[in-house]
Short mmCIF file of C-alpha atoms in Angstrom, two decimals:
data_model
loop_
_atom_site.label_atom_id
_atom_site.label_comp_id
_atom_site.label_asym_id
_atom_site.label_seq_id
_atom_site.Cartn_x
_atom_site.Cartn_y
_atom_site.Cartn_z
CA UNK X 449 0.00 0.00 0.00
CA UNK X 450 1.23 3.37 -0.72
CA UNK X 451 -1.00 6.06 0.20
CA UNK X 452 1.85 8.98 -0.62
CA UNK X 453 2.44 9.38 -4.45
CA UNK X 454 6.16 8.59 -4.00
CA UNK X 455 4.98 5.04 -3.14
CA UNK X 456 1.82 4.94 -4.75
CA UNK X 457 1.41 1.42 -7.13
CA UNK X 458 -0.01 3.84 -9.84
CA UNK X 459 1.88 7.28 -9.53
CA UNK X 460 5.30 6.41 -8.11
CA UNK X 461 7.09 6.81 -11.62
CA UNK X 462 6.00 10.44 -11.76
CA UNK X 463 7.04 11.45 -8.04
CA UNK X 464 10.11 9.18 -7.19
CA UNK X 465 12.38 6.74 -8.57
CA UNK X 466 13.10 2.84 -8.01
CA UNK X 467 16.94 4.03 -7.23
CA UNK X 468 15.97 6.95 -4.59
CA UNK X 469 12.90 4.59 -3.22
CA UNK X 470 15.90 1.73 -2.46
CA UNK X 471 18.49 4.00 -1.55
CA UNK X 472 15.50 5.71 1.35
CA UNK X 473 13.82 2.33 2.40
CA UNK X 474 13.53 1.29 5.47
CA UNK X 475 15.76 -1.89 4.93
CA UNK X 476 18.58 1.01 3.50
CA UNK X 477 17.25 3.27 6.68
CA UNK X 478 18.14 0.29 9.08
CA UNK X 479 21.03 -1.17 7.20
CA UNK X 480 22.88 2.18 7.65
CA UNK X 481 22.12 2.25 10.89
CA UNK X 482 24.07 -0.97 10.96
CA UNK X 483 26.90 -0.14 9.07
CA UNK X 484 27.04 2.95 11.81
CA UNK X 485 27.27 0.31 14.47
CA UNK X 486 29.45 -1.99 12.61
CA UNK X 487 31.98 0.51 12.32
CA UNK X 488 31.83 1.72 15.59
CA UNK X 489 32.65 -1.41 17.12
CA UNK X 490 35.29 -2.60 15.02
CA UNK X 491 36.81 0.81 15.81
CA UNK X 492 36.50 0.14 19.51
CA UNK X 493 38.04 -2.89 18.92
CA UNK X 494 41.25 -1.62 17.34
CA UNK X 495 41.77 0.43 20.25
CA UNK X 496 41.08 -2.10 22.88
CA UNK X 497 37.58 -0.18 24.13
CA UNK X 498 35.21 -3.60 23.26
CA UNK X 499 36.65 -7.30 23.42
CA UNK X 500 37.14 -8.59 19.85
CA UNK X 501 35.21 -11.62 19.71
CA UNK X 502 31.88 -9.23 20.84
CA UNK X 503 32.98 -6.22 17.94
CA UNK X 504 33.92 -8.77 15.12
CA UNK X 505 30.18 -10.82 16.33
CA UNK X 506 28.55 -7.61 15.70
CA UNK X 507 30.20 -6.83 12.73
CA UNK X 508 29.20 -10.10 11.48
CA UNK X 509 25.54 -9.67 12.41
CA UNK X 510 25.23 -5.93 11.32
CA UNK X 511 22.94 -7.19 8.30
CA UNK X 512 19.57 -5.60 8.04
CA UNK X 513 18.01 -9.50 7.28
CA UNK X 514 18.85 -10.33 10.39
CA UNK X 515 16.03 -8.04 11.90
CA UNK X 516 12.45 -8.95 12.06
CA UNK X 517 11.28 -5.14 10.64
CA UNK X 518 7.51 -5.84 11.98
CA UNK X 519 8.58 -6.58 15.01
CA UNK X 520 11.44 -3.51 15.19
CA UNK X 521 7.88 -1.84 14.15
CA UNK X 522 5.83 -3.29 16.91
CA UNK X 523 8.58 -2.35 19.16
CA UNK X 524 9.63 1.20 17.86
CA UNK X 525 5.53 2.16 18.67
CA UNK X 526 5.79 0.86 22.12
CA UNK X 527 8.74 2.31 23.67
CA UNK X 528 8.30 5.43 21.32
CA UNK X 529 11.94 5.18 20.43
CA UNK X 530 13.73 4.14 16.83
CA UNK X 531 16.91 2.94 18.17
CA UNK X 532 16.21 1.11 20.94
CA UNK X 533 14.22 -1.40 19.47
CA UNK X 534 17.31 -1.83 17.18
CA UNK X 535 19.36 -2.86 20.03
CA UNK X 536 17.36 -5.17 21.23
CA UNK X 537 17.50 -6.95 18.04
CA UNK X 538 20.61 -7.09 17.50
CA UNK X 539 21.47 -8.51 21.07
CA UNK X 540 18.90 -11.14 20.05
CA UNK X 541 20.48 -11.85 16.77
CA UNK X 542 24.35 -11.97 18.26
CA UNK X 543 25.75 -15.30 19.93
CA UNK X 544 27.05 -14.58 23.71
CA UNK X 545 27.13 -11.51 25.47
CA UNK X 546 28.38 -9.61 22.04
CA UNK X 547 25.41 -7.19 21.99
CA UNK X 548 25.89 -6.00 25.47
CA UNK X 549 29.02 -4.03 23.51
CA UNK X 550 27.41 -2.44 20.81
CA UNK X 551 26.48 1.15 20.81
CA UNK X 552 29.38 1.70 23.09
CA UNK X 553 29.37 5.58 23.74
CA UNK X 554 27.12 6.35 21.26
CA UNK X 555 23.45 8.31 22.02
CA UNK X 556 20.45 7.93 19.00
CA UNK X 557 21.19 10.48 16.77
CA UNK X 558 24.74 9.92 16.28
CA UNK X 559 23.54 6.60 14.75
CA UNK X 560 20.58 8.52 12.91
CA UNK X 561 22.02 11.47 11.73
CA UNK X 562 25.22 9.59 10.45
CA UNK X 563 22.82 6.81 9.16
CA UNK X 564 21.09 9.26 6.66
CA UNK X 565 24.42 10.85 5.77
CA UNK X 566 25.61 7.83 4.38
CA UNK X 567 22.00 7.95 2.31
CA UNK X 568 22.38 10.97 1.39
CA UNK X 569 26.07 10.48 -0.13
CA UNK X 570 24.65 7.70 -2.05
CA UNK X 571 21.58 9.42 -3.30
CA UNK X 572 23.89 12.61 -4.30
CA UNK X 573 25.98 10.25 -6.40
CA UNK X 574 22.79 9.05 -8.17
CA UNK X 575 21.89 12.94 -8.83
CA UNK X 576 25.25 13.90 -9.91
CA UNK X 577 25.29 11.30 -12.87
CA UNK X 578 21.60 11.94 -13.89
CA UNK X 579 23.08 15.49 -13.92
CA UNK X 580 26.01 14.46 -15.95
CA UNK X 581 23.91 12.84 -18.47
CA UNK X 582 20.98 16.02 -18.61
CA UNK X 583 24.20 18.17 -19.22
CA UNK X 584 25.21 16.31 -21.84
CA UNK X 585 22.03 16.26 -23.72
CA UNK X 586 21.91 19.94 -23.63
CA UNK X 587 25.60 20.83 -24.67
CA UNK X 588 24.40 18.54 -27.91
CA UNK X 589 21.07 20.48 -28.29
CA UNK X 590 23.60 23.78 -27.94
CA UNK X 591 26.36 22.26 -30.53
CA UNK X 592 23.93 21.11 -33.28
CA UNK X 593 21.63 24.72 -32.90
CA UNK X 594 24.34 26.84 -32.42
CA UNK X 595 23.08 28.72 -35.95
CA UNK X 596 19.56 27.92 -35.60
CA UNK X 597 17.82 31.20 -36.04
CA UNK X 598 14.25 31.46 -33.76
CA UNK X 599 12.49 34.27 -31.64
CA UNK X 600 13.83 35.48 -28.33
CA UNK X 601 11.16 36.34 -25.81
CA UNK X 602 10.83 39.18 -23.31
CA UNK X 603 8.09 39.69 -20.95
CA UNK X 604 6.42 37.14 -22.99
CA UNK X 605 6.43 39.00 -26.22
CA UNK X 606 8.86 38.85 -29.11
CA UNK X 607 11.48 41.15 -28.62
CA UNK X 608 14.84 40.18 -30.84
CA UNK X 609 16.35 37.01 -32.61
CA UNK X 610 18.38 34.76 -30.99
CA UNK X 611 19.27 31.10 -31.80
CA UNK X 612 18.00 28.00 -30.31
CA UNK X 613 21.60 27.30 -29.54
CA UNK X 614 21.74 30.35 -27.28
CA UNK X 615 18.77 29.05 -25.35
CA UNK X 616 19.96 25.22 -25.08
CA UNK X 617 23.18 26.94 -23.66
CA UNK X 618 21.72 29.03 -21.22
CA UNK X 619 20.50 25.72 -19.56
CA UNK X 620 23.65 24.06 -19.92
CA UNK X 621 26.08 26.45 -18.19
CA UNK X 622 22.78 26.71 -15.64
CA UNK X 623 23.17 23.00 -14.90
CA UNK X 624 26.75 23.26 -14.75
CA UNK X 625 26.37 25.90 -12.28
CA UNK X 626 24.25 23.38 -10.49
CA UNK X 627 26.56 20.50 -10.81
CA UNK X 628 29.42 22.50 -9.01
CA UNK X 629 26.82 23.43 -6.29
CA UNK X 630 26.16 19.62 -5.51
CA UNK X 631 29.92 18.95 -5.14
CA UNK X 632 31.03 22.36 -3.21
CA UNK X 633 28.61 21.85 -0.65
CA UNK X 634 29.75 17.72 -0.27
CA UNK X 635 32.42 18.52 2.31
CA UNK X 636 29.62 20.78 4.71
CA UNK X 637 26.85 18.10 4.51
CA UNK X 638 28.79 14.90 4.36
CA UNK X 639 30.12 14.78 7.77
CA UNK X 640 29.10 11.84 10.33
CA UNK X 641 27.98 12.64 13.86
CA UNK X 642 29.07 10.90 16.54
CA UNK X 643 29.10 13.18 20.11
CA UNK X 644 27.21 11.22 22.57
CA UNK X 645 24.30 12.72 24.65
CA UNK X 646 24.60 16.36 24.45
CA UNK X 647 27.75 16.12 21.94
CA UNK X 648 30.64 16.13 24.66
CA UNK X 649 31.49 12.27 23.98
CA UNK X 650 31.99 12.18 27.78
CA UNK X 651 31.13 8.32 28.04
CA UNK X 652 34.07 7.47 26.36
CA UNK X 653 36.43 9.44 28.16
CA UNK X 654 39.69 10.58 26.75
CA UNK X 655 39.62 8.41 23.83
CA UNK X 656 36.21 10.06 22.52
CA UNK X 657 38.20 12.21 20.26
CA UNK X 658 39.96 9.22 18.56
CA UNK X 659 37.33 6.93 18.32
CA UNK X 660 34.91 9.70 16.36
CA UNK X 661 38.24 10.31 14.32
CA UNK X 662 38.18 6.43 13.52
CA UNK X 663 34.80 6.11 12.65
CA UNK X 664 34.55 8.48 10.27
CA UNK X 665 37.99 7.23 8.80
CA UNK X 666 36.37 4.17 8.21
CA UNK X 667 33.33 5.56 6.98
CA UNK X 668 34.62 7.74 4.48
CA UNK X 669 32.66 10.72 6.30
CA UNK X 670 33.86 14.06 7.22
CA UNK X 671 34.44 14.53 10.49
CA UNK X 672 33.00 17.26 12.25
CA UNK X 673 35.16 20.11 14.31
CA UNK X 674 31.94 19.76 17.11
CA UNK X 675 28.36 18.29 17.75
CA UNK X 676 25.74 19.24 14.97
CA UNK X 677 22.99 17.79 16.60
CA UNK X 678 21.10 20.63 16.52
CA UNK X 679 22.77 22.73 13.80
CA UNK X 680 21.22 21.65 10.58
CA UNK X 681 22.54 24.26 8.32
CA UNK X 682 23.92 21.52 6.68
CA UNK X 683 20.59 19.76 5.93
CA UNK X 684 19.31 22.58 5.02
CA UNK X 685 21.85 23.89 2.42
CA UNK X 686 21.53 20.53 1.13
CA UNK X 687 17.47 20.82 0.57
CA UNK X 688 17.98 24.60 -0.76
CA UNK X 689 20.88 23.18 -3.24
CA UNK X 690 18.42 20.47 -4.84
CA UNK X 691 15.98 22.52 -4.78
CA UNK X 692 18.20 24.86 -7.12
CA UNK X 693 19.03 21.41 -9.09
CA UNK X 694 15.42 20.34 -9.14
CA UNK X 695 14.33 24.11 -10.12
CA UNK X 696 16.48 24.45 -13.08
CA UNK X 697 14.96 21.11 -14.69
CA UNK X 698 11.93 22.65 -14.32
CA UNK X 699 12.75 25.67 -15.63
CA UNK X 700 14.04 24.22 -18.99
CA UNK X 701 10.55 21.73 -18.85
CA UNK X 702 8.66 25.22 -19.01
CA UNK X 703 10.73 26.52 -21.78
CA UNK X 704 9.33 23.56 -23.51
CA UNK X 705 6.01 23.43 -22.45
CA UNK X 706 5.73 26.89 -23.74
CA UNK X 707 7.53 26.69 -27.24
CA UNK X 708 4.97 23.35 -27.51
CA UNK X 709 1.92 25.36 -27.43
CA UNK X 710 -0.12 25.01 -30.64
CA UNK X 711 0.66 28.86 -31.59
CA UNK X 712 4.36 28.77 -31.27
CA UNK X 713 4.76 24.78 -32.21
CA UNK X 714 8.84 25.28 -32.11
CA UNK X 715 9.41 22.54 -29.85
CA UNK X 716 8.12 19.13 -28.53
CA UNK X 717 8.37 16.50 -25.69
CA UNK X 718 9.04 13.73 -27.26
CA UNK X 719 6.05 11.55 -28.65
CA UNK X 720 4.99 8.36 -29.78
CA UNK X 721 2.20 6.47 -31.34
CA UNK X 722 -0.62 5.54 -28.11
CA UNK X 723 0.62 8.84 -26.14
CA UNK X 724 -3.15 9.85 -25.95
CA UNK X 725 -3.35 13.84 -24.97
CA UNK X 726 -7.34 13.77 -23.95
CA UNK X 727 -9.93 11.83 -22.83
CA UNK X 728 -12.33 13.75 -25.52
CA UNK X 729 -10.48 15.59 -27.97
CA UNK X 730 -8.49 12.93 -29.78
CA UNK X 731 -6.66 15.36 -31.51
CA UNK X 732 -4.67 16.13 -28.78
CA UNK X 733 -0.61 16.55 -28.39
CA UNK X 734 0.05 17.52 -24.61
CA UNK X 735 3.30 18.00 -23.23
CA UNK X 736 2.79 15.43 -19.85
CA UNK X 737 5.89 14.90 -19.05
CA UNK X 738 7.34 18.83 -18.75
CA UNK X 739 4.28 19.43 -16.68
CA UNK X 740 4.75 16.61 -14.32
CA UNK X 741 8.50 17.90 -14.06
CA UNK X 742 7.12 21.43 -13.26
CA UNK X 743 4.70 20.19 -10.93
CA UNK X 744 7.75 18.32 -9.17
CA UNK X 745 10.12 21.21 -9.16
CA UNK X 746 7.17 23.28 -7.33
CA UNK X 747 6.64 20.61 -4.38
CA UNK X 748 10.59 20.37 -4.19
CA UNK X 749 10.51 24.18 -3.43
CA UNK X 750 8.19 24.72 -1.17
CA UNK X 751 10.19 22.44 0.76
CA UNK X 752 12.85 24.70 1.21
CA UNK X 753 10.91 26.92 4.34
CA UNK X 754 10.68 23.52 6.23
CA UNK X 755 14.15 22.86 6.11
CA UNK X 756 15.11 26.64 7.13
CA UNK X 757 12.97 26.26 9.72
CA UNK X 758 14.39 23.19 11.31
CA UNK X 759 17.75 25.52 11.65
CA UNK X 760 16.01 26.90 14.62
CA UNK X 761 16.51 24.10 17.09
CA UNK X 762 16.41 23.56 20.76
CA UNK X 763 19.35 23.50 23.08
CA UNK X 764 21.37 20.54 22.79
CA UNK X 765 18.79 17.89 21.12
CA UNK X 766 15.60 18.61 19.39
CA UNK X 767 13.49 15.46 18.35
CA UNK X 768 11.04 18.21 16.25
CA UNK X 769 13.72 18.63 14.05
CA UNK X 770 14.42 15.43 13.23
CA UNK X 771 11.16 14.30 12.47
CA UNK X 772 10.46 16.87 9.92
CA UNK X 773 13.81 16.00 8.10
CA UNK X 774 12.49 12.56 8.04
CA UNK X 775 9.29 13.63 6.33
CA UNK X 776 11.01 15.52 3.72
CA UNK X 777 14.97 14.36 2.89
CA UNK X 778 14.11 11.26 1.22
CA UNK X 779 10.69 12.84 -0.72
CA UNK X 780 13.23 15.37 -1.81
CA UNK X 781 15.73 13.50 -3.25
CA UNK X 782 13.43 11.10 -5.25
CA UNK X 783 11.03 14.28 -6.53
CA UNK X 784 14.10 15.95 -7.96
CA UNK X 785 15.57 12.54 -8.89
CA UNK X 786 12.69 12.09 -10.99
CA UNK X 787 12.42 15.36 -12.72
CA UNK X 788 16.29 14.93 -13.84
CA UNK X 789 15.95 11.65 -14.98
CA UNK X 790 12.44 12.81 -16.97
CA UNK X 791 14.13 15.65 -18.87
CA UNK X 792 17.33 13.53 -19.71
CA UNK X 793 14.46 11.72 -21.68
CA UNK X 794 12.80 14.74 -22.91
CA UNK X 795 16.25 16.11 -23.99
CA UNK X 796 17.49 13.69 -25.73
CA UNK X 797 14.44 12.68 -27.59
CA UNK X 798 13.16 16.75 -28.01
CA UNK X 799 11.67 17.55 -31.70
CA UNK X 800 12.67 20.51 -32.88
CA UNK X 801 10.76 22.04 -35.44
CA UNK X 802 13.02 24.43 -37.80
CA UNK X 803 10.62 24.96 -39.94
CA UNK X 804 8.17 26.96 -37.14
CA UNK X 805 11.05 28.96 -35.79
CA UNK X 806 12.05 30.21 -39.24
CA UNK X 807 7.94 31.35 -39.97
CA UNK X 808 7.73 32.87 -36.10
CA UNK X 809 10.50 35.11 -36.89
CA UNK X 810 8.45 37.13 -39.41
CA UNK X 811 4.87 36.89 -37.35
CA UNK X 812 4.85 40.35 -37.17
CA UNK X 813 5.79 41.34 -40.18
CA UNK X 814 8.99 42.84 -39.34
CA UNK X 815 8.29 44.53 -35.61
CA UNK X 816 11.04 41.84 -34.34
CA UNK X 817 13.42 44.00 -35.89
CA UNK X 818 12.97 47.61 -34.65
CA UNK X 819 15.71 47.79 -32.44
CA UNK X 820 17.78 47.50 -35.31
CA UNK X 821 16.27 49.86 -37.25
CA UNK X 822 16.47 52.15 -34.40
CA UNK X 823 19.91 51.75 -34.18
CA UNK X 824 20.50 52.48 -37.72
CA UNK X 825 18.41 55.96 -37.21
CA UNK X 826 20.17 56.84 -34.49
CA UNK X 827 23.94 57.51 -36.31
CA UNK X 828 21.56 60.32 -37.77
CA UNK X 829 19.16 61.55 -35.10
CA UNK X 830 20.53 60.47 -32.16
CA UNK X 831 19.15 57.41 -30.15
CA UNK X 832 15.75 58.71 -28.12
CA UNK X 833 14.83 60.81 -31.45
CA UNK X 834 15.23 57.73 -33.50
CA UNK X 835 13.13 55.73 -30.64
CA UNK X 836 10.45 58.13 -30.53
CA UNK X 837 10.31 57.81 -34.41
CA UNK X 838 10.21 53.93 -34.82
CA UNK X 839 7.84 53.48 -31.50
CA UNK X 840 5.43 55.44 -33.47
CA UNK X 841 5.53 53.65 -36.65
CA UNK X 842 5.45 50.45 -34.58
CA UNK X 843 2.59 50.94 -32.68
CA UNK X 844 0.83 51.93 -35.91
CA UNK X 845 1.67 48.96 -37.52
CA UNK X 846 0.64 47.00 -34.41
CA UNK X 847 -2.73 48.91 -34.52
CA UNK X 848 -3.53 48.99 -37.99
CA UNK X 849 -1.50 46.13 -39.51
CA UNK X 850 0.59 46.25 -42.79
CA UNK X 851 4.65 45.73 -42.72
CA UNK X 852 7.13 47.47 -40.71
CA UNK X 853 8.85 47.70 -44.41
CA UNK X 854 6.18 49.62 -46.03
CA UNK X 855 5.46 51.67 -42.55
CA UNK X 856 8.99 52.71 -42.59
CA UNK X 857 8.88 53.42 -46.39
CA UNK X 858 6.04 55.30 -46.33
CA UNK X 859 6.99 57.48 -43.74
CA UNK X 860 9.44 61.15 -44.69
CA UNK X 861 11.23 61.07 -41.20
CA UNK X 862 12.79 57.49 -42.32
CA UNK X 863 12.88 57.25 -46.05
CA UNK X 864 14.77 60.46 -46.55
CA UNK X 865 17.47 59.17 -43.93
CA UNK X 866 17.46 55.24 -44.81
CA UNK X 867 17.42 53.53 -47.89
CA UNK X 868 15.24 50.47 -48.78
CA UNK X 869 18.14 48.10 -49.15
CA UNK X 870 19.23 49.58 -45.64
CA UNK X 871 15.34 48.36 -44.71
CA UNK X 872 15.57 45.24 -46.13
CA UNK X 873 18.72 44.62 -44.44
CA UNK X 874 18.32 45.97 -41.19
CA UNK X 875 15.02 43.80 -40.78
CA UNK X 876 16.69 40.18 -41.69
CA UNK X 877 16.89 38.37 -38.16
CA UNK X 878 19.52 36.29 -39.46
CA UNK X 879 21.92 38.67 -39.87
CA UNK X 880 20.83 40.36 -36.03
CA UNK X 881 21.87 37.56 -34.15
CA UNK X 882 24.83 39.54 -32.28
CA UNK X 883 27.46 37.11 -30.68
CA UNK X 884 25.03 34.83 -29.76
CA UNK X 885 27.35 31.89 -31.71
CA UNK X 886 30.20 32.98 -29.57
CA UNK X 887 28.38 32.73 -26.59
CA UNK X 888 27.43 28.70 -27.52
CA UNK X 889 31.28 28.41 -28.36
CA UNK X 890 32.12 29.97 -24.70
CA UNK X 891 29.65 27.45 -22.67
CA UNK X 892 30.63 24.30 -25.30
CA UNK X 893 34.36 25.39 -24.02
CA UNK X 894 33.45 24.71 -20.40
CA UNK X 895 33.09 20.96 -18.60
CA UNK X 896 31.57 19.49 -15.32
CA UNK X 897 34.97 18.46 -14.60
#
């Protein structure tokens, strides 16, 4: 049963992936709790702390199928406590008094906190090749329209040509700003925790210091200059960063989404024979897959608040704050999984129709192009004369139709100053692109790596 979409039998493909579901379970929740455990006590061991035959039995029986999980269940809802229950178990599971040694010095979170760490570095890895893979597919789109002549948009509206290079790069050097976000902040959020009650490791006396040293040596965790039991800037950098990651898949799913609208038509999701767009209206050719990653990157957002708000924790422990990280790390991590992994489909599959950006480019009849006939007044009139001039034949055009050609033509302010093969040229897009090839060449030039 799943009643939460990430789980749901019917909806978990468009919410979450198999990988992130796995890597978030609760047999990979308890299993890292294990490994936590594991490591601990062979680290006690080394330095004499634990006998070895307990720290090598519970090393051997750190394995999540040793646990009955509905009874860790049964048990977690009667003493109200997740690691507990844990401990039981395991004493249960090891021969001898071996479990009487495990958790030596250790309090909860330490085991919870560095239990979802090690999660969290294996669901980052997961995001950073999906990443890899949704760069790639754009640096291609970027390479193979670096020429491609189509409308730029302001405020909605045409405003100048650019090419559908420019645009694919724009969302490559976006994602590779992304990509180096996800690895700066590695060395802030992947650090283990191990303090003991209020973070002063004072069960273990002087060799606290060395065994937290040891475990996270043998961990392959950072290890932390103090307690960050309750300081989770860290968590919540790491929810604002994929939220950044998620939000820029989004962002280039709503590019799409909008060039896909029947007016414009310059773009597509991919499609294939049995994709049905309506329930009633056969005819249709809807772009489900950019909304569902738009949809994702909004939940994924809104996110954010919770995890700035579980910075504000109290005193030394704070239970609050660890439930609501529970709620919302793993549905994180899968939503923006998901949205990656949709538009590495959408990219590399994406029709691009030519053919519609070449016929947008003259929908107006030439207004695309005023700036550059402004310019070319303005040598002779000076810029805000030469504004005032083509704003008026513009908005006359606009109002009354006809071409920007003939407007200009017609007009004694412009046709004494400009010639009509200065006209015609001025008002060919193709040749008003600016640098927007050498801005392509400038992104293709850069690398993940």
């Amino acid at each position: 049963m799943g009643a939460y979409v990430i789980d749901s039998a019917l909806f978990r493909d468009q919410f979450g992936t198999d990988t992130m579901r796995e890597l978030f379970s609760d047999e990979t929740t308890v299993q890292r709790w294990l490994d936590v455990e594991a490591a601990l006590a062979k680290v006690q061991v080394e330095l004499g702390i634990i006998p070895k035959e307990a720290g090598e039995e519970i090393q051997r029986k750190s394995k999540v199928e040793n646990i009955d999980l509905p009874e860790l269940k049964r048990e977690m809802d009667r003493t109200a406590h997740p690691i507990v229950p844990l401990l039981r178990a395991m004493k249960k599971a090891c021969e001898g008094e071996a479990g009487e040694f495990i958790h030596w010095g250790a309090t909860t979170q330490d085991i919870m906190d560095t239990g979802t760490i090690l999660q969290v570095r294996d669901a980052l890895d997961e995001i950073e090749a999906a990443y890899r893979e949704l760069y790639a597919n754009t640096r291609r789109l970027a390479e193979t329209y670096r020429d491609q002549v189509m409308v730029g948009r302001s405020h909605g509206q045409h405003a100048l040509p650019i090419t559908f290079g420019f645009k694919a790069a724009g969302w490559a050097e976006e994602l590779r700003r992304n990509f180096k976000r996800l690895k700066q902040m590695r060395e802030r959020v992947l650090v283990g925790q191990f303090s003991g009650a209020v973070g002063t490791l004072a069960a273990l006396g002087d060799q606290g210091l060395t065994v937290q040293r040891r475990l996270f040596d043998e961990l392959g965790l950072e290890c932390p200059t103090i307690t960050w039991h309750t300081s989770r800037d860290n968590i919540a950098e790491l929810i604002c960063v994929l939220a950044i990651a998620c939000g820029t898949a989004g962002k280039i799913a709503h590019e799409i989404f909008s060039l896909q609208k029947t007016d414009v038509a310059e773009l597509e999701e991919p499609f294939a024979p049995g994709k049905v767009g309506s329930s009633t209206m056969p005819h249709k050719r809807n772009p489900p897959v950019c909304e569902g990653v738009i949809a994702l990157t909004r939940v994924v957002r809104t996110t954010v608040p919770l995890a700035i708000e579980a910075i504000v924790a109290d005193h030394e422990r704070d239970k609050v704050v660890l439930q609501t990280e529970r709620e919302f790390i793993g549905k994180v991590f899968n939503m923006t999984h998901a949205a990656v992994k949709k538009m590495i489909f959408v990219t590399g599959q994406l029709s691009v129709r030519t053919e519609n950006m070449e016929k947008n480019l003259f929908a107006q009849n030439g207004l695309l192009m005023s700036e550059a006939v402004m310019m070319g007044l303005s040598d002779a009139l000076g810029r805000q004369e030469a504004h005032d001039i083509v704003y008026r034949i513009c908005m006359d055009v606009f109002e009354k139709g006809g071409s920007l050609k003939e407007a200009l033509l017609a007009d004694p302010g412009v046709s004494g100053r400009l010639k009509e093969a200065d006209i015609e040229r001025m008002l060919e897009p193709h040749g008003y692109i600016g640098h927007a090839g050498d801005f392509v060449d400038q992104v293709l030039a850069n690398s993940l790596d």
